[in-house]
Amino acid sequence: MGRGTVTRQRLLCFITIPKHFLAQFNGRGVSRYVDAGPERDGRKARRQTWAEGLSEGAESDTATPTATSSPTAPHSSAAIPTYSQPPSSALTNEEQVGDSCLGTLRQPTFPRWLDGSDGQPYSNAPWGDRTTLNSDATIEADVPTTNVTRKYDFTVHRSRLSPDGVLRDVILVNDQFPGPAIEANWGDWIEVTVHNDISLPEEGHAMHWHGMLQRGSQWEDGVPSVSQCPIAPGHSYSYRFRAEVYGTSFWHAHYSAQYTAGVVGPMVVYGPSESEYDVDLGPVMLSDWNHIPYFSMVDNVVSAGGLADGSIPPLSDSGLINGRGQFDCSQPSYSNSTDWLGSNLSSNLTWTCVDGAERSKFQFQSGKTHRLRLMNTGADGVQKFSIDGHTMTVIATDYVPIVPYTTDIVTLGVGQRTDVLVTADQDSASAWWMRTTLPGQASCGGLGTPSPTNGSYPQVLAAIYYDSADTTLEPLSSSNITDISCSNQPLDITQPAYPIAPSPNAYYQEVIIGITLNETGSFNFLINNQTFRANFNEPLLYQAAAGNTSFPEEPQWNVYDFGSNASIVLNVTNETPFYHPFHLHGHTFFVLHVGEGTGPPLTGGPPPGVTGPPTGAPPAGGGPPFPAATTWDGSIINPTNPMRRDVQIIPAGGYAAIQFEATPGVWPFHCHSAWHLSGGLGMNLITRASEIDGIPDGTRGGTCKGWDEYSAGVVVDQIDSGS
């Protein structure tokens, strides 16, 4: 191993490591060599066992149900909550989440920064005297040079797990759900070798590093049809990019809706912080969760009749915090698994459900201030996060440090992240619920859907234990928070710590979000009246680098060439009855203004047994916008220092005006709802194409050579947009 290279991955939580060994890793024990043969052989053996189970008839949609009642824990409004006995579970950690230790009290805390090359500790912060007040990650000259590469090795494969007690097919990385944490210091290089071992059936794959700028490494963004061809089954690819931003994010699959099957994990880049805290508890990954395998979900959502029976968006069956939840096996229809999943799935789906699956647990140290790295890694739902009996101080949004403010609830659209500080100021023997609520599209100004059959939208719990609390019992705390809005925090209270004013000279582009039913009855999302669909064999970045930036014969690629314009304003108007969390790859953007919709929502689904779209839905072939969208008047909230982030919620019937300083490349701009992107809700922005250079020859031929050979011999089942 060469100097300056650090191969690392978090140790499995159930392995006991001598303390003297842990000391060389900041006393935390987070590194190990990932290319060790025996470990990878062990993973292959477990996958072989899973495959043999399938061959014996263990199909995900026909598993035998075993449902028993799971009592709901009562609540108490006492200042010091008492406890209740949790239901016992027959699930092992491996059966629930594989080899992951996130969400357990065995999970090590996270450091202020990582050691340098060859495990040598830094005497001071590796970013020197840079602070959140005198530097910014979007300014290339401010990014430190560390000359350190953090190496990871990921194997992507199928398995079966019960994250909330319900057994389903999943796709994992290194037998873990969520997948391994990627950690680096600001300015480090990150190298991840990804092996596509997905089989039975085979699928292509690509991995995206959410929020990374990819300046000078545009080809490593991980989007098939845009920056690469998919990694073919049985093939590998090594991504290499620089940690130019710092804070909290995650990595995830970017091939169809694969990430909703489990291909997702946290990514933490350590950097400056002027906000004092004592303990970094690390990722708090919030996710909605469905029991239907993702391919069947997508197939149903984009198929004829999908919108007609109310399956857009599909309501989640439950939710997870750090990959763990607790589904109530006594529910007769499993949160509308037959009511809301449409006409293309069997109505007699059955399940293996085990009561009392382990919820996630966190440890608070009395009197200490804790950093929690919140992220919405789900498929569709807005998350409303709170902690009973505690307030939170927000210090960062996406990869942007902000002026701290205090709140009792944080709203996160899919793909958004928020770093908060929480002081443990309650009794040392107390325990409290951490909770996140999925309010659903109806309360977001969207489809007038009835409640799920359990009577409420999913609320997911995780336990926080103080030092002297009994960790074998569950909290009895309650919450009086009733906010179920789906908008981000007001722009006037979310101000970046390092002020930057947007350029007064910018190219202006209208972006209108729409929805339609085509002549076959399938739904399509539209941007400027065009649905996106990927071509896996012709990555746009390679074409743009060769000088081809116009594709009149391929309108489905939804490409916009912005030429040499350095600053671009996108005025995004949402003419649909759904909120949309929009993500721009390769950039942090200014949020100039956001407007809520004023038009009426859809009024409900068809009567039972009647096929037809909800009242007010567009007719086949398109129709007038619904609801009547509000429009931007050109004003800017906090014009000298507007909010900056990389994902913004576009309200139903509303708008968001954003501005970004363009870097050379081809960058997707898309809704981060998995089901909406599957339905084509995306566009691709070519910026400063004449400056795209340096694409390594091995990269050009790497994934595409393998994919061309693979796709020439099989019919690739591309049922959705592909991204």
XYZ file of C-alpha atoms in Angstrom:
723
model
C 0.000 0.000 0.000
C 1.486 3.322 -1.084
C 1.998 6.276 1.159
C -1.025 8.537 1.373
C -3.497 5.698 0.863
C -5.765 4.547 3.672
C -7.974 1.504 3.158
C -10.810 1.655 5.612
C -14.246 0.484 6.501
C -16.168 0.398 9.753
C -15.611 -2.723 11.797
C -18.554 -5.034 12.247
C -20.089 -4.027 15.556
C -20.189 -7.482 17.081
C -16.441 -8.119 16.717
C -14.452 -7.502 19.900
C -11.283 -5.500 19.204
C -8.511 -4.994 21.792
C -8.435 -1.466 23.179
C -4.754 -1.026 22.368
C -5.597 -1.719 18.715
C -8.457 0.774 18.715
C -6.201 3.515 20.043
C -4.512 3.960 16.674
C -7.910 4.852 15.184
C -8.747 7.802 17.436
C -9.887 5.350 20.104
C -12.849 4.373 17.983
C -11.871 1.432 15.819
C -13.222 2.215 12.392
C -10.638 0.896 9.949
C -9.933 -2.470 8.491
C -8.525 -3.811 5.257
C -11.454 -4.523 2.985
C -9.696 -6.644 0.379
C -9.210 -9.583 2.758
C -10.112 -12.792 0.948
C -11.801 -14.760 3.773
C -14.349 -12.050 4.503
C -15.425 -11.743 0.885
C -15.561 -15.539 0.609
C -17.857 -15.557 3.644
C -20.194 -13.075 2.013
C -20.320 -15.221 -1.113
C -21.177 -18.265 1.010
C -24.112 -16.449 2.621
C -25.338 -15.324 -0.806
C -25.137 -18.918 -2.014
C -27.369 -19.959 0.901
C -29.860 -17.259 -0.106
C -29.825 -18.408 -3.741
C -30.449 -22.017 -2.697
C -33.430 -20.805 -0.694
C -34.900 -19.231 -3.808
C -34.393 -22.405 -5.785
C -36.412 -24.238 -3.143
C -39.370 -21.951 -3.713
C -38.778 -19.129 -1.234
C -40.236 -16.517 -3.583
C -40.707 -13.087 -2.025
C -44.320 -12.699 -3.122
C -45.440 -16.116 -1.895
C -43.819 -16.436 1.518
C -45.895 -18.009 4.272
C -47.435 -15.448 6.644
C -46.937 -15.764 10.392
C -48.651 -12.747 11.930
C -49.205 -12.189 15.631
C -50.284 -9.136 17.553
C -47.727 -6.487 18.488
C -48.922 -4.128 21.237
C -48.493 -0.408 20.761
C -46.482 1.170 23.583
C -48.536 3.586 25.694
C -47.385 7.157 26.183
C -46.732 9.223 29.263
C -46.436 12.967 29.662
C -44.281 12.654 32.784
C -41.160 14.796 32.900
C -39.081 11.659 33.532
C -40.578 8.882 31.393
C -40.917 5.387 32.779
C -40.474 2.308 30.648
C -42.393 -0.521 29.076
C -41.259 -4.020 28.206
C -40.709 -4.304 24.447
C -42.093 -7.322 22.616
C -39.543 -10.076 22.218
C -38.264 -10.810 18.732
C -37.041 -14.028 17.190
C -34.952 -12.079 14.669
C -31.184 -11.992 14.921
C -29.235 -8.888 13.925
C -28.135 -10.669 10.757
C -31.724 -11.578 9.840
C -32.882 -8.003 10.351
C -30.060 -5.854 8.916
C -27.241 -8.210 7.964
C -23.815 -7.196 9.272
C -24.766 -3.580 10.015
C -24.372 -2.181 13.521
C -25.996 1.200 12.853
C -28.812 1.765 15.291
C -27.266 -0.330 18.072
C -25.579 0.762 21.274
C -22.474 -1.050 19.996
C -22.102 1.497 17.193
C -18.960 3.575 17.848
C -19.285 7.335 17.927
C -17.735 9.370 15.134
C -14.538 11.458 15.472
C -13.791 15.130 14.786
C -11.505 14.018 11.936
C -9.710 10.936 10.661
C -6.039 10.115 11.022
C -3.695 10.849 8.131
C -1.790 8.556 5.805
C -0.571 5.238 7.218
C -2.697 5.816 10.328
C -0.604 8.720 11.582
C -2.680 11.109 13.719
C -2.874 14.783 12.879
C -1.664 17.127 15.606
C -4.250 19.687 14.482
C -7.270 19.734 12.196
C -6.229 18.603 8.695
C -7.983 21.626 7.151
C -5.719 24.039 9.020
C -7.153 27.421 9.971
C -10.148 27.173 7.650
C -13.481 27.749 9.394
C -17.112 27.879 8.331
C -16.851 31.667 8.552
C -13.718 32.293 6.465
C -14.011 29.607 3.766
C -16.565 27.771 1.652
C -16.404 24.406 -0.075
C -17.847 25.811 -3.308
C -14.749 28.024 -3.667
C -12.212 25.670 -5.204
C -9.223 27.527 -3.765
C -10.580 27.019 -0.234
C -10.495 23.203 -0.430
C -7.472 21.826 1.487
C -4.938 19.477 -0.072
C -4.351 16.435 2.153
C -2.735 13.984 -0.316
C -4.686 11.165 1.351
C -6.868 8.607 -0.431
C -9.525 6.684 1.510
C -10.180 3.319 -0.154
C -13.323 1.205 0.094
C -14.440 -2.060 -1.476
C -18.169 -2.629 -2.145
C -19.820 -5.831 -3.344
C -23.445 -5.413 -4.434
C -25.604 -8.524 -4.219
C -29.089 -9.851 -3.506
C -30.242 -11.128 -0.149
C -33.343 -11.341 2.053
C -33.831 -9.376 5.280
C -36.570 -8.300 7.689
C -35.687 -4.680 8.583
C -39.088 -4.060 10.201
C -39.984 -7.703 10.843
C -41.383 -8.392 7.361
C -39.193 -10.585 5.184
C -38.489 -9.212 1.701
C -35.960 -9.340 -1.088
C -33.231 -6.722 -0.792
C -30.037 -5.697 -2.556
C -27.130 -5.104 -0.181
C -23.573 -3.834 -0.142
C -21.167 -6.063 1.810
C -24.070 -7.849 3.537
C -25.090 -4.673 5.365
C -28.273 -2.625 5.511
C -27.714 0.246 5.526
C -24.440 -0.178 3.702
C -20.973 0.717 5.034
C -20.217 4.287 6.062
C -17.819 6.204 3.849
C -15.684 8.602 5.890
C -13.085 11.139 4.803
C -11.607 14.480 5.772
C -12.319 17.591 3.749
C -9.880 17.562 0.814
C -9.185 13.805 0.886
C -9.666 11.623 -2.161
C -12.189 8.786 -1.956
C -11.818 5.615 -4.002
C -14.574 2.998 -4.024
C -14.310 -0.217 -6.018
C -17.806 -1.519 -6.772
C -18.360 -5.160 -7.753
C -21.721 -5.922 -9.384
C -22.643 -9.375 -8.079
C -26.406 -8.887 -8.551
C -27.870 -12.135 -9.865
C -31.080 -14.159 -10.040
C -31.914 -12.075 -11.965
C -28.961 -10.030 -13.124
C -29.128 -6.247 -13.254
C -26.841 -3.422 -14.224
C -25.642 -1.053 -11.530
C -24.178 2.399 -10.880
C -23.326 4.190 -7.637
C -23.880 7.909 -6.986
C -22.138 10.005 -4.322
C -24.952 12.324 -3.329
C -23.980 15.999 -3.154
C -20.374 15.605 -4.316
C -19.315 18.382 -6.711
C -17.154 16.204 -8.992
C -15.123 19.168 -10.257
C -12.601 17.626 -12.633
C -14.094 14.146 -12.135
C -17.492 14.488 -13.814
C -17.254 10.920 -15.103
C -17.347 9.604 -11.512
C -20.827 10.986 -10.718
C -22.337 7.522 -11.060
C -25.365 8.071 -13.318
C -25.925 5.553 -16.131
C -26.639 7.155 -19.512
C -25.174 10.459 -18.288
C -21.687 9.981 -16.821
C -21.157 6.266 -17.492
C -22.632 3.058 -18.808
C -24.001 0.719 -16.136
C -21.598 -1.681 -14.472
C -22.478 -4.985 -16.129
C -23.239 -8.063 -14.006
C -20.013 -9.740 -12.936
C -17.991 -6.587 -13.621
C -16.356 -4.021 -11.344
C -15.531 -0.333 -11.497
C -13.405 1.890 -9.247
C -14.786 5.378 -8.632
C -12.316 8.064 -7.568
C -13.307 11.586 -6.554
C -12.282 14.329 -4.159
C -14.163 15.252 -0.983
C -14.514 18.906 -1.968
C -17.460 19.488 0.351
C -17.849 18.517 3.994
C -20.699 17.496 6.225
C -23.370 14.818 5.972
C -24.681 12.867 3.001
C -25.084 9.354 1.636
C -24.245 7.185 -1.335
C -26.852 5.201 -3.229
C -27.545 3.177 -6.357
C -28.567 5.252 -9.371
C -29.897 2.468 -11.585
C -33.700 2.436 -11.818
C -35.055 2.478 -8.236
C -32.427 0.018 -7.017
C -31.515 2.126 -3.990
C -34.987 1.554 -2.506
C -34.061 -2.143 -2.243
C -31.252 -1.365 0.193
C -28.311 -0.053 -1.851
C -27.697 3.000 0.305
C -25.287 4.017 3.049
C -24.043 7.097 4.931
C -21.199 9.341 3.831
C -19.520 11.679 6.332
C -16.841 14.195 5.376
C -15.244 15.815 8.417
C -14.623 19.544 8.269
C -14.750 22.784 10.265
C -17.495 23.550 12.778
C -17.834 26.637 14.926
C -20.686 25.025 16.868
C -19.407 23.298 19.994
C -20.443 19.716 20.717
C -19.070 16.812 22.733
C -20.219 13.646 20.962
C -20.847 12.869 17.279
C -23.467 10.109 17.183
C -23.166 9.897 13.408
C -25.851 9.062 10.837
C -29.569 9.040 11.568
C -30.958 7.644 8.324
C -34.708 8.166 7.938
C -36.514 6.067 5.369
C -39.961 5.042 4.302
C -40.136 1.327 3.532
C -42.206 -0.918 1.286
C -42.606 -4.663 1.489
C -42.992 -5.160 -2.258
C -39.671 -5.684 -4.121
C -38.644 -2.504 -5.904
C -38.887 -3.910 -9.441
C -42.529 -4.858 -8.902
C -43.221 -1.443 -7.380
C -41.739 0.348 -10.378
C -43.464 -1.957 -12.835
C -46.796 -1.160 -11.258
C -46.226 2.578 -10.895
C -45.306 3.126 -14.545
C -47.787 0.645 -16.012
C -51.193 1.225 -17.502
C -53.747 2.002 -14.811
C -51.176 3.040 -12.247
C -52.597 6.499 -11.630
C -56.139 5.296 -12.126
C -56.159 3.176 -8.983
C -54.358 5.696 -6.826
C -50.957 4.032 -6.749
C -48.972 7.210 -7.438
C -47.261 7.588 -5.144
C -47.517 4.219 -3.415
C -48.024 4.667 0.303
C -45.176 3.228 2.324
C -45.856 0.156 4.440
C -43.688 1.355 7.314
C -40.552 3.327 8.069
C -37.020 2.791 9.313
C -34.401 4.665 11.319
C -30.884 3.442 10.509
C -32.392 0.460 8.743
C -34.537 -0.711 11.662
C -38.256 -0.482 12.321
C -41.052 -2.408 13.978
C -44.028 -3.361 11.844
C -47.289 -4.388 13.496
C -47.882 -7.920 12.220
C -51.527 -7.802 13.316
C -52.422 -5.395 10.505
C -54.703 -7.300 8.146
C -53.746 -5.647 4.865
C -50.260 -4.377 5.617
C -50.899 -0.670 5.058
C -52.811 -1.062 1.827
C -50.546 -3.550 0.099
C -53.532 -4.624 -2.010
C -55.511 -1.364 -1.900
C -52.817 0.920 -3.270
C -50.357 -1.105 -5.285
C -52.462 -1.170 -8.397
C -53.620 -3.656 -10.929
C -50.330 -5.301 -11.865
C -49.622 -7.111 -8.612
C -51.359 -10.149 -7.222
C -54.110 -9.387 -4.708
C -53.212 -12.457 -2.619
C -49.724 -11.427 -1.537
C -48.700 -13.027 1.737
C -45.799 -12.331 4.035
C -43.546 -13.688 6.733
C -43.867 -11.191 9.579
C -42.095 -11.438 12.941
C -43.285 -9.225 15.789
C -40.916 -7.185 17.905
C -38.167 -6.370 15.422
C -35.467 -4.296 17.117
C -35.841 -0.547 16.868
C -32.733 1.598 16.635
C -31.132 2.776 19.877
C -28.916 5.757 20.703
C -26.982 6.688 23.862
C -27.004 10.204 25.345
C -24.380 11.271 27.881
C -25.867 13.470 30.592
C -24.934 17.115 30.260
C -23.205 16.573 26.919
C -24.132 18.053 23.537
C -24.565 15.508 20.753
C -24.339 15.898 16.979
C -26.883 13.939 14.943
C -26.522 13.715 11.173
C -30.091 13.457 9.862
C -30.744 12.330 6.300
C -33.828 11.284 4.338
C -32.693 8.211 2.421
C -36.188 6.986 1.584
C -38.074 6.417 -1.648
C -40.743 9.103 -1.537
C -41.982 10.404 1.792
C -41.230 13.682 3.534
C -39.840 13.035 7.026
C -40.824 15.148 10.066
C -38.155 14.489 12.718
C -38.302 15.334 16.428
C -37.038 14.135 19.826
C -39.472 14.020 22.724
C -38.543 16.407 25.517
C -35.669 18.038 23.614
C -35.035 20.901 21.222
C -32.521 20.828 18.392
C -30.032 23.396 17.116
C -29.625 23.198 13.341
C -26.021 23.804 12.206
C -25.942 22.533 8.608
C -28.302 21.821 5.736
C -27.160 19.431 3.014
C -23.420 20.191 2.697
C -23.791 23.835 3.788
C -22.981 25.095 7.336
C -25.636 27.618 8.383
C -26.167 30.224 11.074
C -27.478 28.070 13.976
C -31.146 28.242 14.919
C -33.284 26.278 17.372
C -36.319 24.184 16.486
C -38.354 21.264 17.799
C -38.956 19.683 14.374
C -36.922 19.216 11.189
C -38.498 18.628 7.770
C -36.546 16.540 5.270
C -37.517 15.785 1.693
C -35.947 12.761 0.027
C -32.223 13.379 -0.408
C -32.034 16.250 2.086
C -29.764 16.290 5.148
C -29.711 18.357 8.324
C -27.073 18.333 11.073
C -28.440 19.118 14.534
C -27.042 19.495 18.047
C -28.999 18.166 21.022
C -28.018 18.732 24.651
C -28.781 15.905 27.076
C -30.406 18.071 29.760
C -32.887 15.540 31.178
C -32.622 13.072 34.060
C -29.708 10.640 33.753
C -32.048 7.654 34.218
C -34.568 8.739 31.574
C -35.269 7.441 28.090
C -37.007 9.210 25.224
C -38.398 8.485 21.805
C -36.779 9.863 18.713
C -39.546 9.926 16.119
C -40.130 10.706 12.480
C -43.544 11.015 10.867
C -44.408 10.397 7.228
C -47.318 12.785 6.655
C -48.081 11.454 3.183
C -48.916 13.166 -0.074
C -52.422 14.182 1.004
C -51.101 16.659 3.572
C -48.556 17.922 1.033
C -51.275 19.423 -1.120
C -51.354 16.307 -3.237
C -53.566 13.382 -4.080
C -56.650 13.215 -1.892
C -55.932 9.721 -0.660
C -57.632 8.016 2.258
C -55.524 7.084 5.256
C -53.792 3.709 5.259
C -55.783 0.901 6.820
C -53.974 1.230 10.146
C -55.614 4.654 10.520
C -52.546 6.885 10.384
C -49.497 7.631 8.337
C -46.432 5.762 9.538
C -44.633 7.124 12.577
C -41.251 5.564 13.189
C -39.595 5.393 16.604
C -36.062 4.918 17.907
C -35.012 4.967 21.555
C -32.612 7.411 23.204
C -31.190 6.230 26.530
C -29.395 8.396 29.071
C -26.396 7.051 31.006
C -28.315 5.320 33.802
C -31.376 4.260 31.805
C -32.386 0.616 31.468
C -31.652 -0.087 27.799
C -33.659 -3.323 27.798
C -36.917 -1.387 28.207
C -38.693 1.050 25.895
C -39.390 4.746 26.577
C -42.900 5.965 27.341
C -42.396 9.578 26.296
C -44.931 11.398 24.148
C -44.906 14.266 21.699
C -47.236 17.227 21.305
C -45.888 18.183 17.873
C -48.658 18.235 15.277
C -46.940 19.911 12.311
C -47.432 17.746 9.201
C -46.590 20.333 6.546
C -44.253 19.252 3.778
C -42.296 22.454 3.207
C -38.695 23.102 4.139
C -37.899 25.587 6.873
C -38.510 29.248 5.869
C -35.688 30.735 3.828
C -35.384 33.760 6.079
C -34.200 31.626 9.018
C -31.846 29.322 7.088
C -28.825 31.437 6.191
C -25.413 30.041 5.235
C -22.608 30.738 7.697
C -20.341 31.959 4.893
C -22.242 34.647 2.949
C -22.221 34.524 -0.848
C -24.401 36.677 -3.102
C -25.638 35.199 -6.400
C -24.395 36.739 -9.611
C -26.671 39.498 -10.970
C -25.978 38.270 -14.508
C -27.483 34.860 -15.086
C -29.084 32.864 -17.884
C -32.792 32.269 -17.178
C -34.596 28.983 -17.887
C -38.221 28.045 -17.224
C -38.726 24.501 -15.913
C -42.353 23.356 -15.796
C -43.204 20.088 -14.057
C -46.238 18.278 -15.433
C -47.923 14.895 -15.518
C -49.940 13.108 -18.159
C -51.516 9.792 -19.048
C -50.401 8.530 -22.434
C -52.593 6.722 -24.934
C -51.859 3.330 -23.344
C -52.977 4.518 -19.916
C -49.478 4.708 -18.455
C -48.528 7.811 -16.516
C -45.574 9.999 -17.373
C -44.054 12.896 -15.513
C -42.960 15.764 -17.723
C -40.422 18.568 -17.685
C -41.341 21.180 -20.254
C -43.714 18.633 -21.796
C -41.047 15.934 -22.187
C -40.527 12.678 -20.273
C -36.958 11.537 -19.607
C -35.740 8.080 -20.576
C -32.129 6.919 -20.403
C -29.998 5.312 -23.089
C -27.546 3.182 -21.140
C -25.191 2.667 -24.090
C -24.651 6.351 -24.998
C -23.511 8.415 -21.977
C -24.198 12.091 -22.577
C -20.953 13.236 -20.958
C -18.833 11.399 -23.514
C -20.881 12.866 -26.347
C -20.660 16.401 -24.956
C -16.886 16.058 -24.544
C -16.731 15.132 -28.243
C -18.632 18.300 -29.168
C -22.100 16.808 -29.600
C -24.497 18.833 -27.437
C -27.684 18.785 -29.518
C -29.938 15.745 -29.774
C -33.038 16.678 -31.801
C -33.673 13.050 -32.717
C -33.522 11.931 -29.072
C -35.980 14.223 -27.241
C -36.471 11.616 -24.495
C -32.955 12.371 -23.203
C -34.321 15.787 -22.161
C -31.029 17.632 -22.660
C -30.538 21.391 -22.241
C -27.292 22.936 -23.450
C -26.438 26.132 -21.556
C -23.325 26.849 -23.584
C -20.673 28.907 -21.824
C -23.060 30.584 -19.376
C -21.411 30.729 -15.967
C -24.512 31.421 -13.847
C -27.946 29.906 -14.472
C -31.377 30.518 -12.925
C -33.945 27.709 -13.059
C -37.490 28.865 -12.330
C -39.181 25.569 -11.463
C -42.985 25.694 -11.547
C -44.835 22.633 -10.276
C -48.065 22.076 -12.197
C -48.755 18.743 -10.505
C -50.617 17.834 -7.304
C -47.470 16.340 -5.743
C -44.517 17.880 -3.928
C -41.149 17.144 -5.560
C -37.717 17.156 -3.846
C -35.476 18.261 -6.730
C -31.746 17.466 -6.706
C -29.063 19.030 -8.897
C -25.969 16.909 -9.400
C -22.512 18.435 -9.165
C -23.567 21.731 -7.595
C -24.715 23.542 -4.511
C -27.382 26.037 -5.606
C -28.904 29.221 -4.224
C -32.585 28.992 -3.277
C -33.827 32.412 -4.368
C -37.503 32.006 -3.528
C -40.109 29.317 -2.823
C -43.867 29.682 -3.233
C -46.651 27.460 -1.941
C -49.449 26.313 -4.239
C -52.906 27.843 -3.903
C -54.879 25.594 -6.228
C -57.179 22.789 -4.996
C -55.733 19.301 -4.585
C -57.147 16.306 -6.364
C -60.390 15.360 -4.700
C -59.946 11.629 -4.315
C -59.732 8.269 -5.999
C -62.426 6.405 -7.888
C -65.198 4.566 -6.038
C -64.434 0.949 -5.132
C -64.452 -1.265 -8.186
C -64.431 1.643 -10.628
C -61.439 2.186 -12.897
C -60.610 5.774 -13.646
C -58.348 8.615 -12.614
C -58.974 10.692 -9.494
C -61.165 13.720 -9.986
C -59.179 16.517 -11.606
C -56.414 14.305 -13.010
C -55.271 15.099 -16.557
C -56.909 13.102 -19.344
C -54.938 10.723 -21.528
C -52.619 12.634 -23.806
C -52.246 15.562 -21.440
C -54.432 18.347 -20.177
C -54.466 21.644 -18.380
C -52.104 22.065 -15.426
C -53.527 21.004 -12.102
C -53.611 22.498 -9.579
C -53.378 26.092 -10.760
C -49.729 26.845 -10.028
C -48.466 30.009 -8.391
C -45.571 31.719 -10.133
C -42.381 33.491 -9.090
C -42.403 37.291 -9.179
C -38.619 37.584 -9.425
C -37.985 38.607 -5.815
C -35.189 37.029 -3.748
C -35.340 36.201 -0.050
C -32.126 37.451 1.580
C -30.531 38.540 -1.732
C -27.044 39.072 -0.263
C -26.862 35.573 1.248
C -29.661 33.269 0.094
C -29.958 29.697 1.310
C -27.694 27.186 -0.468
C -28.253 23.442 -0.750
C -28.423 20.609 -3.326
C -32.022 19.371 -2.806
C -35.082 21.620 -2.568
C -38.730 20.687 -2.067
C -40.955 22.129 -4.822
C -44.435 22.489 -3.259
C -47.459 21.036 -5.033
C -48.834 23.758 -7.272
C -45.989 26.038 -6.199
C -42.527 26.947 -7.368
C -38.878 27.266 -6.416
C -36.408 29.574 -8.113
C -32.808 28.412 -7.839
C -29.497 29.685 -9.207
C -26.164 27.914 -9.595
C -22.664 28.727 -10.771
C -22.082 26.237 -13.576
C -19.106 23.900 -13.707
C -18.168 21.924 -16.851
C -20.112 18.703 -17.298
C -23.474 17.069 -17.877
C -25.561 17.216 -14.717
C -28.913 15.546 -13.977
C -31.611 17.716 -12.395
C -34.372 15.438 -11.175
C -36.980 14.660 -8.585
C -35.490 12.464 -5.864
C -38.743 10.587 -5.314
C -37.789 7.178 -6.679
C -41.209 6.611 -8.202
C -41.352 10.036 -9.860
C -37.896 9.642 -11.402
C -38.929 6.185 -12.596
C -41.823 7.985 -14.287
C -39.416 10.240 -16.171
C -39.212 13.343 -13.954
C -35.712 14.458 -14.858
C -33.641 16.555 -17.249
C -29.944 16.834 -18.070
C -28.017 20.105 -18.107
C -24.930 20.489 -20.313
C -22.797 23.299 -18.922
C -19.550 24.732 -20.308
C -19.142 21.750 -22.618
C -16.064 23.185 -24.350
C -14.211 22.901 -21.029
C -14.979 19.206 -20.468
C -11.650 17.441 -20.742
C -9.457 14.912 -19.047
C -11.838 11.943 -19.198
C -9.473 8.973 -18.726
C -9.396 6.515 -21.614
C -9.960 3.684 -19.164
C -13.117 5.374 -17.946
C -14.503 5.813 -21.458
C -14.011 2.167 -22.252
C -14.431 0.775 -18.751
C -18.101 0.401 -17.968
C -19.242 0.838 -21.585
C -17.169 -2.018 -22.993
C -18.572 -4.427 -20.436
C -22.115 -3.097 -20.791
C -22.036 -3.203 -24.601
C -20.951 -6.834 -24.507
C -23.554 -7.728 -21.891
C -26.490 -5.883 -23.490
C -25.680 -7.337 -26.912
C -26.467 -10.794 -25.577
C -29.574 -10.121 -23.477
C -32.690 -7.991 -23.609
C -32.281 -5.456 -20.787
C -35.596 -5.076 -18.983
C -35.647 -1.276 -18.698
C -39.135 -0.762 -17.346
C -38.722 2.866 -16.266
C -36.618 5.957 -17.030
C -33.516 4.012 -16.024
C -31.985 6.460 -13.533
